PDB file of C-alpha atoms in Angstrom:
ATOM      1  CA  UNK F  81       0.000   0.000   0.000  1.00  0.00           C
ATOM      2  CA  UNK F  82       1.650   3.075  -0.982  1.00  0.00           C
ATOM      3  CA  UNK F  83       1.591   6.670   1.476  1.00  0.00           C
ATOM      4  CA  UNK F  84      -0.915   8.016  -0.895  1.00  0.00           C
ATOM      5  CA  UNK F  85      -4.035   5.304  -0.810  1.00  0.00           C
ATOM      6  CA  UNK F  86      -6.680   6.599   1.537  1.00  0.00           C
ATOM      7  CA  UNK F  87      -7.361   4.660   4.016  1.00  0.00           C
ATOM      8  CA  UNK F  88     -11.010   4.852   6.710  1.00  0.00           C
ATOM      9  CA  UNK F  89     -11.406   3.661  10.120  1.00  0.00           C
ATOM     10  CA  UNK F  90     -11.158   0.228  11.297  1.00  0.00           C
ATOM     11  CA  UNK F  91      -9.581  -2.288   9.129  1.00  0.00           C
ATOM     12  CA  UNK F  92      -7.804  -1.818   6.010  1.00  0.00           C
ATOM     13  CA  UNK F  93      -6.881  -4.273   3.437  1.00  0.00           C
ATOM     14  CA  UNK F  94      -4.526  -2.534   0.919  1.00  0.00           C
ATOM     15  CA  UNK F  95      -1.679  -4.288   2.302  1.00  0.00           C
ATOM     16  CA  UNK F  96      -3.051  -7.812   1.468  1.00  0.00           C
ATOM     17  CA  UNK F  97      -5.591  -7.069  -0.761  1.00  0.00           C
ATOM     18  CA  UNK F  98      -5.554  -3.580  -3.296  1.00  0.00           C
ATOM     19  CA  UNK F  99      -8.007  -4.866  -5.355  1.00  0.00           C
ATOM     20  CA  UNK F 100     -10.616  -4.787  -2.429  1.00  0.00           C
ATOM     21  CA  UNK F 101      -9.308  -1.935  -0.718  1.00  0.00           C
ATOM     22  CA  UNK F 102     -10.259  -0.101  -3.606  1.00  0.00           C
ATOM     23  CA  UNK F 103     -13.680  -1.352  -3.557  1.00  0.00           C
ATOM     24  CA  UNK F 104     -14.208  -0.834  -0.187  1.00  0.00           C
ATOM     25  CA  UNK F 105     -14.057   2.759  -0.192  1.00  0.00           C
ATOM     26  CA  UNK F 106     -17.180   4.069  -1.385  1.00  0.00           C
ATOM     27  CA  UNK F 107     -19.139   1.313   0.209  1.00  0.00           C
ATOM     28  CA  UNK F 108     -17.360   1.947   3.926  1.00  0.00           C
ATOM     29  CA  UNK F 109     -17.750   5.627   3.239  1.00  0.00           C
ATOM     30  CA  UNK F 110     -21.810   4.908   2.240  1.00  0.00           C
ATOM     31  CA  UNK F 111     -22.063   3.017   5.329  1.00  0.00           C
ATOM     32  CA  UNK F 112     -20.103   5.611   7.848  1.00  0.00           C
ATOM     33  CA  UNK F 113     -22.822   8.168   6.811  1.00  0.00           C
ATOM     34  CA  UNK F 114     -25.412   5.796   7.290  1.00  0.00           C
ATOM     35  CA  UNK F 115     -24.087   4.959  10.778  1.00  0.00           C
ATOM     36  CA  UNK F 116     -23.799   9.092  11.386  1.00  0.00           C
ATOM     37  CA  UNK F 117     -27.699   9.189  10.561  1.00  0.00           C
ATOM     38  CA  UNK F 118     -28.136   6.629  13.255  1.00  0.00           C
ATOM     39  CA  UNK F 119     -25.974   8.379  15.695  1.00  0.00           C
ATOM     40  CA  UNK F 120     -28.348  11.697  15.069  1.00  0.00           C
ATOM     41  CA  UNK F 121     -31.283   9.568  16.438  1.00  0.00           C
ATOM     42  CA  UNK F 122     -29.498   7.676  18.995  1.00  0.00           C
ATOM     43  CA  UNK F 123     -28.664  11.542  20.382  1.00  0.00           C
ATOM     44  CA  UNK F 124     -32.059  12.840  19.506  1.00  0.00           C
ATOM     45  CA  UNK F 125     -33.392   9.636  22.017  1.00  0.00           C
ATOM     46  CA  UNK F 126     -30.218  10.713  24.634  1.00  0.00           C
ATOM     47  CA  UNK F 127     -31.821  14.587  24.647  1.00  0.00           C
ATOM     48  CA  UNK F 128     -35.456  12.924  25.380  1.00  0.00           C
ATOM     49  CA  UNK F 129     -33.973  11.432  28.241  1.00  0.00           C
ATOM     50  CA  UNK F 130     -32.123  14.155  29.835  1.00  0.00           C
ATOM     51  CA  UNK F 131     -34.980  16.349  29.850  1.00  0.00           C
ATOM     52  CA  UNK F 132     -37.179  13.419  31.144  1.00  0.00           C
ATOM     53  CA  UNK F 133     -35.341  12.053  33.768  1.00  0.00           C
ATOM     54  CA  UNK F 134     -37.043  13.891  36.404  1.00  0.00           C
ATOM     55  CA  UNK F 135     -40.699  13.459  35.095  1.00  0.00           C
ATOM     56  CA  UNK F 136     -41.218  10.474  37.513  1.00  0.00           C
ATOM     57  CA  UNK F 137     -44.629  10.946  38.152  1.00  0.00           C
ATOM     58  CA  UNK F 138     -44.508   9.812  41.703  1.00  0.00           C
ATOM     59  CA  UNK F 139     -43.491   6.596  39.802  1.00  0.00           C
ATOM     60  CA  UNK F 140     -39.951   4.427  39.667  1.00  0.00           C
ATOM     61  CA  UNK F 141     -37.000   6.941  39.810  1.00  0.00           C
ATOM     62  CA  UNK F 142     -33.908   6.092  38.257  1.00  0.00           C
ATOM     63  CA  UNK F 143     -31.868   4.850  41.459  1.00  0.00           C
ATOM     64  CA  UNK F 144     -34.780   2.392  41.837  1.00  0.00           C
ATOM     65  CA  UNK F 145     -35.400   0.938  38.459  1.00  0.00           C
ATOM     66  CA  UNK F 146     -32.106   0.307  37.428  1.00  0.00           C
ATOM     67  CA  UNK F 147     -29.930  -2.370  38.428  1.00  0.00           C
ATOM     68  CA  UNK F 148     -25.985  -1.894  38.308  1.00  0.00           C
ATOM     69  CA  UNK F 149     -24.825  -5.268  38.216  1.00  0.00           C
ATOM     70  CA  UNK F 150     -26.511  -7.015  35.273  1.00  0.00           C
ATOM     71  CA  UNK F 151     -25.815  -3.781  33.188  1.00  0.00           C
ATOM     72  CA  UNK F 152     -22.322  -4.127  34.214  1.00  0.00           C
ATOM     73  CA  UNK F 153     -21.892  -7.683  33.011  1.00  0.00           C
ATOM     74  CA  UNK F 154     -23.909  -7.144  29.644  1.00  0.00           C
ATOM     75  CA  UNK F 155     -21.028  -3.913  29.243  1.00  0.00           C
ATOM     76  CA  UNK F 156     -18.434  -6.606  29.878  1.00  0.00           C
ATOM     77  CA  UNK F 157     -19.829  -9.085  26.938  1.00  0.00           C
ATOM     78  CA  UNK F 158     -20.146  -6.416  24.526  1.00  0.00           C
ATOM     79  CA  UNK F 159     -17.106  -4.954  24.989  1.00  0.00           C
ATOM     80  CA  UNK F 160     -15.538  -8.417  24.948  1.00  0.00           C
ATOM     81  CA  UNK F 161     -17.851  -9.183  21.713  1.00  0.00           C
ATOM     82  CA  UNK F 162     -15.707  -5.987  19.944  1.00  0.00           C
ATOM     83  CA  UNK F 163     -12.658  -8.285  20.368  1.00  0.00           C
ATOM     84  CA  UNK F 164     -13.976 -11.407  18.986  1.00  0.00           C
ATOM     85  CA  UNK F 165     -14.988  -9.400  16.151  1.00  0.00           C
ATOM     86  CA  UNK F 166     -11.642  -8.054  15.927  1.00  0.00           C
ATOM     87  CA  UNK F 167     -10.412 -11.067  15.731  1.00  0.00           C
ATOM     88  CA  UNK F 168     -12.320 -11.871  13.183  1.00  0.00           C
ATOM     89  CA  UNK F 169     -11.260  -8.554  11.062  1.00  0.00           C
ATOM     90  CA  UNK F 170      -8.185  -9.963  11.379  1.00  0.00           C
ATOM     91  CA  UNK F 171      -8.456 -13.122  10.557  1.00  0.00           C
ATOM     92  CA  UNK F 172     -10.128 -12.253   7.557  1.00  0.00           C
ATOM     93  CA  UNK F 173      -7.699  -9.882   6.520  1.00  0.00           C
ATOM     94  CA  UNK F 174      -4.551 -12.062   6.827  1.00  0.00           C
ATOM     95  CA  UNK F 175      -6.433 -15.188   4.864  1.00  0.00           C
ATOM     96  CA  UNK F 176      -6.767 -17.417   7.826  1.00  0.00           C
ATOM     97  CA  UNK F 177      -8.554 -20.275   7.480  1.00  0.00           C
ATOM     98  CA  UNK F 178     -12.277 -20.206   6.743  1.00  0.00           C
ATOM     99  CA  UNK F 179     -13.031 -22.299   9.715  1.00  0.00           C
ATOM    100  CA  UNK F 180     -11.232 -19.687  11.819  1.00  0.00           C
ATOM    101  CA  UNK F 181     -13.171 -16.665  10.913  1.00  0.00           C
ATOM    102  CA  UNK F 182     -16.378 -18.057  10.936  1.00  0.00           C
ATOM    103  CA  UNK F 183     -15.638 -19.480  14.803  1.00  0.00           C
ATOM    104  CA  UNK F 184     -14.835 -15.983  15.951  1.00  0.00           C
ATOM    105  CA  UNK F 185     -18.128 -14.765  13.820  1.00  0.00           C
ATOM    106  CA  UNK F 186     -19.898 -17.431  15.929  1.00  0.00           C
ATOM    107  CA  UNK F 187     -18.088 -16.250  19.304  1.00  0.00           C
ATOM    108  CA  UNK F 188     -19.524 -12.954  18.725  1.00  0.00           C
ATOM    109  CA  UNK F 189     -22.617 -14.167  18.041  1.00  0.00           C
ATOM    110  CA  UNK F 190     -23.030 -15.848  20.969  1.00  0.00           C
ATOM    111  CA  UNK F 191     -22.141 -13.150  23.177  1.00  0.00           C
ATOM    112  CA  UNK F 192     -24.281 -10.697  21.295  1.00  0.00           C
ATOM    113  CA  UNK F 193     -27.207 -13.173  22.359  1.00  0.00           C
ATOM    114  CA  UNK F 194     -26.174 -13.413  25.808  1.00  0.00           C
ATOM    115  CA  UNK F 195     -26.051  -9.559  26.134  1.00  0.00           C
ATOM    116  CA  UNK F 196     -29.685  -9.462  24.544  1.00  0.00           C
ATOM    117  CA  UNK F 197     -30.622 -12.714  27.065  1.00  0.00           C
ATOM    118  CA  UNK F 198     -29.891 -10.662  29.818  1.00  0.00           C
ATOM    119  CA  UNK F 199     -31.132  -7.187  28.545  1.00  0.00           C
ATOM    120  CA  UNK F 200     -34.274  -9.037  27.753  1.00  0.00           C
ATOM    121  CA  UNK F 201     -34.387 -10.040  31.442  1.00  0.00           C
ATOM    122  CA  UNK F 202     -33.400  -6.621  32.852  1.00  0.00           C
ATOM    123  CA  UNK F 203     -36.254  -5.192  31.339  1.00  0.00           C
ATOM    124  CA  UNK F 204     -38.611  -7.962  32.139  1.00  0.00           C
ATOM    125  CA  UNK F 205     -37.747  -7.075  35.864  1.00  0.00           C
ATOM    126  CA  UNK F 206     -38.179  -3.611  35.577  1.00  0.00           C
ATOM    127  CA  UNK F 207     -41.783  -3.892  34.599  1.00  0.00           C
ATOM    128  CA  UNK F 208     -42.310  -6.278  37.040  1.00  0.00           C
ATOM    129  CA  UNK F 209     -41.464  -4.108  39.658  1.00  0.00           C
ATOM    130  CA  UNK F 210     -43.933  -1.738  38.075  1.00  0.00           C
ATOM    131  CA  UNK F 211     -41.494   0.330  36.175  1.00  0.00           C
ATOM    132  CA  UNK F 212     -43.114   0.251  32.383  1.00  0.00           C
ATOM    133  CA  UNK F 213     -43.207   2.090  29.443  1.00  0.00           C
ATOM    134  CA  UNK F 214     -46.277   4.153  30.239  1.00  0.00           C
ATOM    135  CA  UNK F 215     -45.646   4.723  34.110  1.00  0.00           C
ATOM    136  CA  UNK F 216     -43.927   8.229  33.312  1.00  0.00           C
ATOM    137  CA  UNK F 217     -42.254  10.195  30.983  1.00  0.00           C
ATOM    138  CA  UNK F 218     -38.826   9.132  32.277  1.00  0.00           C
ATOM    139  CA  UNK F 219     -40.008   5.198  31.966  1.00  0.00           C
ATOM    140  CA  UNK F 220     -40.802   6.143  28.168  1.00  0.00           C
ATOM    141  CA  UNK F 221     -37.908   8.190  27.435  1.00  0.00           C
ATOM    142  CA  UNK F 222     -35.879   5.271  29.107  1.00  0.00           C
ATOM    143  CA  UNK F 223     -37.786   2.783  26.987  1.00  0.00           C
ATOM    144  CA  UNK F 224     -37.143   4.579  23.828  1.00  0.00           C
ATOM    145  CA  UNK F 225     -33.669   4.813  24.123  1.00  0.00           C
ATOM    146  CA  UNK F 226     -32.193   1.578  25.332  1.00  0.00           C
ATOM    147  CA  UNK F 227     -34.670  -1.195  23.329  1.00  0.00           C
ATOM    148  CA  UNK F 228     -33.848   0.696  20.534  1.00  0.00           C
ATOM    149  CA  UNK F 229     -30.304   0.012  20.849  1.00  0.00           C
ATOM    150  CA  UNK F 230     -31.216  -4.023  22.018  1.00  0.00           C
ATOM    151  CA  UNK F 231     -32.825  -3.994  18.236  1.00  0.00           C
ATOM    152  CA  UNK F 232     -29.734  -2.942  16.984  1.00  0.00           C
ATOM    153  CA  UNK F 233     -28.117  -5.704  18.582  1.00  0.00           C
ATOM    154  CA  UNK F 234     -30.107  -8.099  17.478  1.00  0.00           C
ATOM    155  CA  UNK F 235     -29.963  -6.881  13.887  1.00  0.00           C
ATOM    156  CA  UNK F 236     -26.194  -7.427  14.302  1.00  0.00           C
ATOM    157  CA  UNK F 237     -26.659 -10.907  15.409  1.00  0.00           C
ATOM    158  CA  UNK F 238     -28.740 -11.647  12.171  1.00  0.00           C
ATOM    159  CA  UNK F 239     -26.136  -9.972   9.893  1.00  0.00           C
ATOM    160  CA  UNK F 240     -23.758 -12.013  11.804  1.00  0.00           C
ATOM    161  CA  UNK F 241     -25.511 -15.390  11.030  1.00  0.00           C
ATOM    162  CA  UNK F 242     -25.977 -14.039   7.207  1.00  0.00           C
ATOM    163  CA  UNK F 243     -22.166 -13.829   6.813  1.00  0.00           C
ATOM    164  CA  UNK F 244     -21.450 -17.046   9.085  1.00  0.00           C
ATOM    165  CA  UNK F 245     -23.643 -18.535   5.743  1.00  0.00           C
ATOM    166  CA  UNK F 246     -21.570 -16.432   3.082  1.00  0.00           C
ATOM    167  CA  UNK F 247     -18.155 -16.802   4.314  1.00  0.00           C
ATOM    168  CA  UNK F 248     -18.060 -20.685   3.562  1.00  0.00           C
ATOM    169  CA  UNK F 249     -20.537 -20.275   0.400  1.00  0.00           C
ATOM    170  CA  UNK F 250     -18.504 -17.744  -1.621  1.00  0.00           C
ATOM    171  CA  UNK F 251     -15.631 -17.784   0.300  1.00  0.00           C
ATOM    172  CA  UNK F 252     -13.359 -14.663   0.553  1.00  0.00           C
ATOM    173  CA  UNK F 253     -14.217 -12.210  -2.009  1.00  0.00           C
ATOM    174  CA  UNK F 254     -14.416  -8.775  -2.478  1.00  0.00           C
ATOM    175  CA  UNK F 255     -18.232  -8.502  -2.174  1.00  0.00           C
ATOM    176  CA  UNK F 256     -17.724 -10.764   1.616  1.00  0.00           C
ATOM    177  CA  UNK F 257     -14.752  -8.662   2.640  1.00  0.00           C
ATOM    178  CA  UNK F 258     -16.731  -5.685   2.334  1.00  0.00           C
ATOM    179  CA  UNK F 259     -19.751  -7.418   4.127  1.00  0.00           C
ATOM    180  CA  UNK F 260     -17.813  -7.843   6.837  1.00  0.00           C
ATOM    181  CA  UNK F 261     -15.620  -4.101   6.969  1.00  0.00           C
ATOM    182  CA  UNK F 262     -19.221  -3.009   7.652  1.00  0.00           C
ATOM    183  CA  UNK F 263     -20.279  -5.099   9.668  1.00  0.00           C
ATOM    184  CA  UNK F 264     -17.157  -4.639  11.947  1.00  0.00           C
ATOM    185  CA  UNK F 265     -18.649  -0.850  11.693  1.00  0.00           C
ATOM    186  CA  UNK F 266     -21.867  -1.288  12.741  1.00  0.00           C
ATOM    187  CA  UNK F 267     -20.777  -3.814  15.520  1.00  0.00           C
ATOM    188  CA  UNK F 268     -18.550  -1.261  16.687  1.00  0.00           C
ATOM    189  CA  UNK F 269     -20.434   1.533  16.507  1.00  0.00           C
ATOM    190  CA  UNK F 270     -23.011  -0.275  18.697  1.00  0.00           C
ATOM    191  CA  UNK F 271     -20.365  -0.725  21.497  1.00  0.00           C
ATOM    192  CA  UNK F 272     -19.896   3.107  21.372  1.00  0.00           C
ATOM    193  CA  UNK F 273     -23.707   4.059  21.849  1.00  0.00           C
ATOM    194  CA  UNK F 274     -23.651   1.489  24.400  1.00  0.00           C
ATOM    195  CA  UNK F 275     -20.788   2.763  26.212  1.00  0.00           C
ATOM    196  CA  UNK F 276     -22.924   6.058  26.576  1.00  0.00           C
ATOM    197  CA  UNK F 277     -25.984   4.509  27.252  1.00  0.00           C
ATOM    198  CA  UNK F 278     -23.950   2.991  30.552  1.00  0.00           C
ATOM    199  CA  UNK F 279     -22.345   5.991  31.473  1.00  0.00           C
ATOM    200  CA  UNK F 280     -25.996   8.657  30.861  1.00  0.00           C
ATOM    201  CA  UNK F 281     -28.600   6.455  31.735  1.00  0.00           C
ATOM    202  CA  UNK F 282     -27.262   3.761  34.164  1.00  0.00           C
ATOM    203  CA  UNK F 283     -24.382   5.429  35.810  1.00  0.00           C
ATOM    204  CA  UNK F 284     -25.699   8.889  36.353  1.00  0.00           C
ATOM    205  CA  UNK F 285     -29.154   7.684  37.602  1.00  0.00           C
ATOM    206  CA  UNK F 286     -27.519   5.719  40.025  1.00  0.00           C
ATOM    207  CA  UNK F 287     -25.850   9.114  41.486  1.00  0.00           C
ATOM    208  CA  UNK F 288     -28.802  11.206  41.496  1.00  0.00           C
TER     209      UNK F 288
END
């Protein structure tokens, strides 16, 4: 790869593959402002929030609905997810073997499951406890914001399972390696948003 190719965020593969690399570059740069547009709602549904968080109604407050330890541990599984994918970035960009890529595709998988198993359950407790959607404007503003990201998530986890199915039918080529630079974005990206949906909504109503 010489000093002049341009290269985006996240993986590049002009040093093993120019062909590709060359590709890549309008679809990664497509799918960066796709992910932008996503961020704009994402921090629409974060401004909801902050201006809701004290319209309790007399209901749930934020110290009592959430729970600290769950969240933590579904933090720790998507974070660790980010690496498998890595992993898998890498493993695809060095031409490991097939059956190495796809079990780091299926490692992530798994752990983006087990984060939505336990999501899935946090919220199943919350309403228990009486803490639902329609309780309050904080509950809804809440219930906006962090499902929508679980849907993300999960959308990842199908796209995952799409490319655990195209990796060993087509094998490595250009159209696959660019699959799976955006997917490595959008998997990414959801680790960010969920980074500040742990620190806004978790953290600081813990504090207040």
């Amino acid at each position: 790869m010489s000093a002049g190719d341009v290269k985006h965020a996240g993986i590049n593969l002009g040093a093993t593959d120019q062909e590709t690399h060359k590709q890549a570059e309008p679809d990664v740069f497509g799918f960066w402002i796709f992910l932008m547009s996503d961020a704009v709602i994402f921090a629409l549904l974060f401004a909801v929030y902050g201006t809701m968080l004290g319209a309790t109604a007399g209901g749930p407050t934020a110290a009592s609905a959430y729970k600290i330890g769950p969240t933590f541990i579904e933090t720790v599984i998507l974070l660790t997810s980010s690496f498998t994918f890595g992993m898998a970035s890498i493993a695809m960009k060095y031409g490991s073997r097939l059956r190495v890529l796809i079990s780091w595709l299926a490692v992530t998988l798994i752990l983006g499951l087990a984060f939505l198993s336990l999501e899935l359950n946090d919220f199943a407790t919350m309403i228990g406890n009486g803490a639902s959607p329609t309780r309050s404007g904080f509950l809804s503003s809440f219930f906006a914001l962090v499902p929508l990201h679980g849907l993300h998530v999960l959308a990842g986890c199908l796209w995952l399972v799409v490319m655990m199915v195209q990796v060993p039918l087509f094998g490595l080529d250009a159209r696959v390696k660019i699959n799976l630079l955006r997917l490595g974005l959008f998997w990414h990206f959801l680790d960010i948003v969920w980074i500040a949906i742990f620190s806004v909504v978790y953290l600081q109503g813990l504090i207040r």
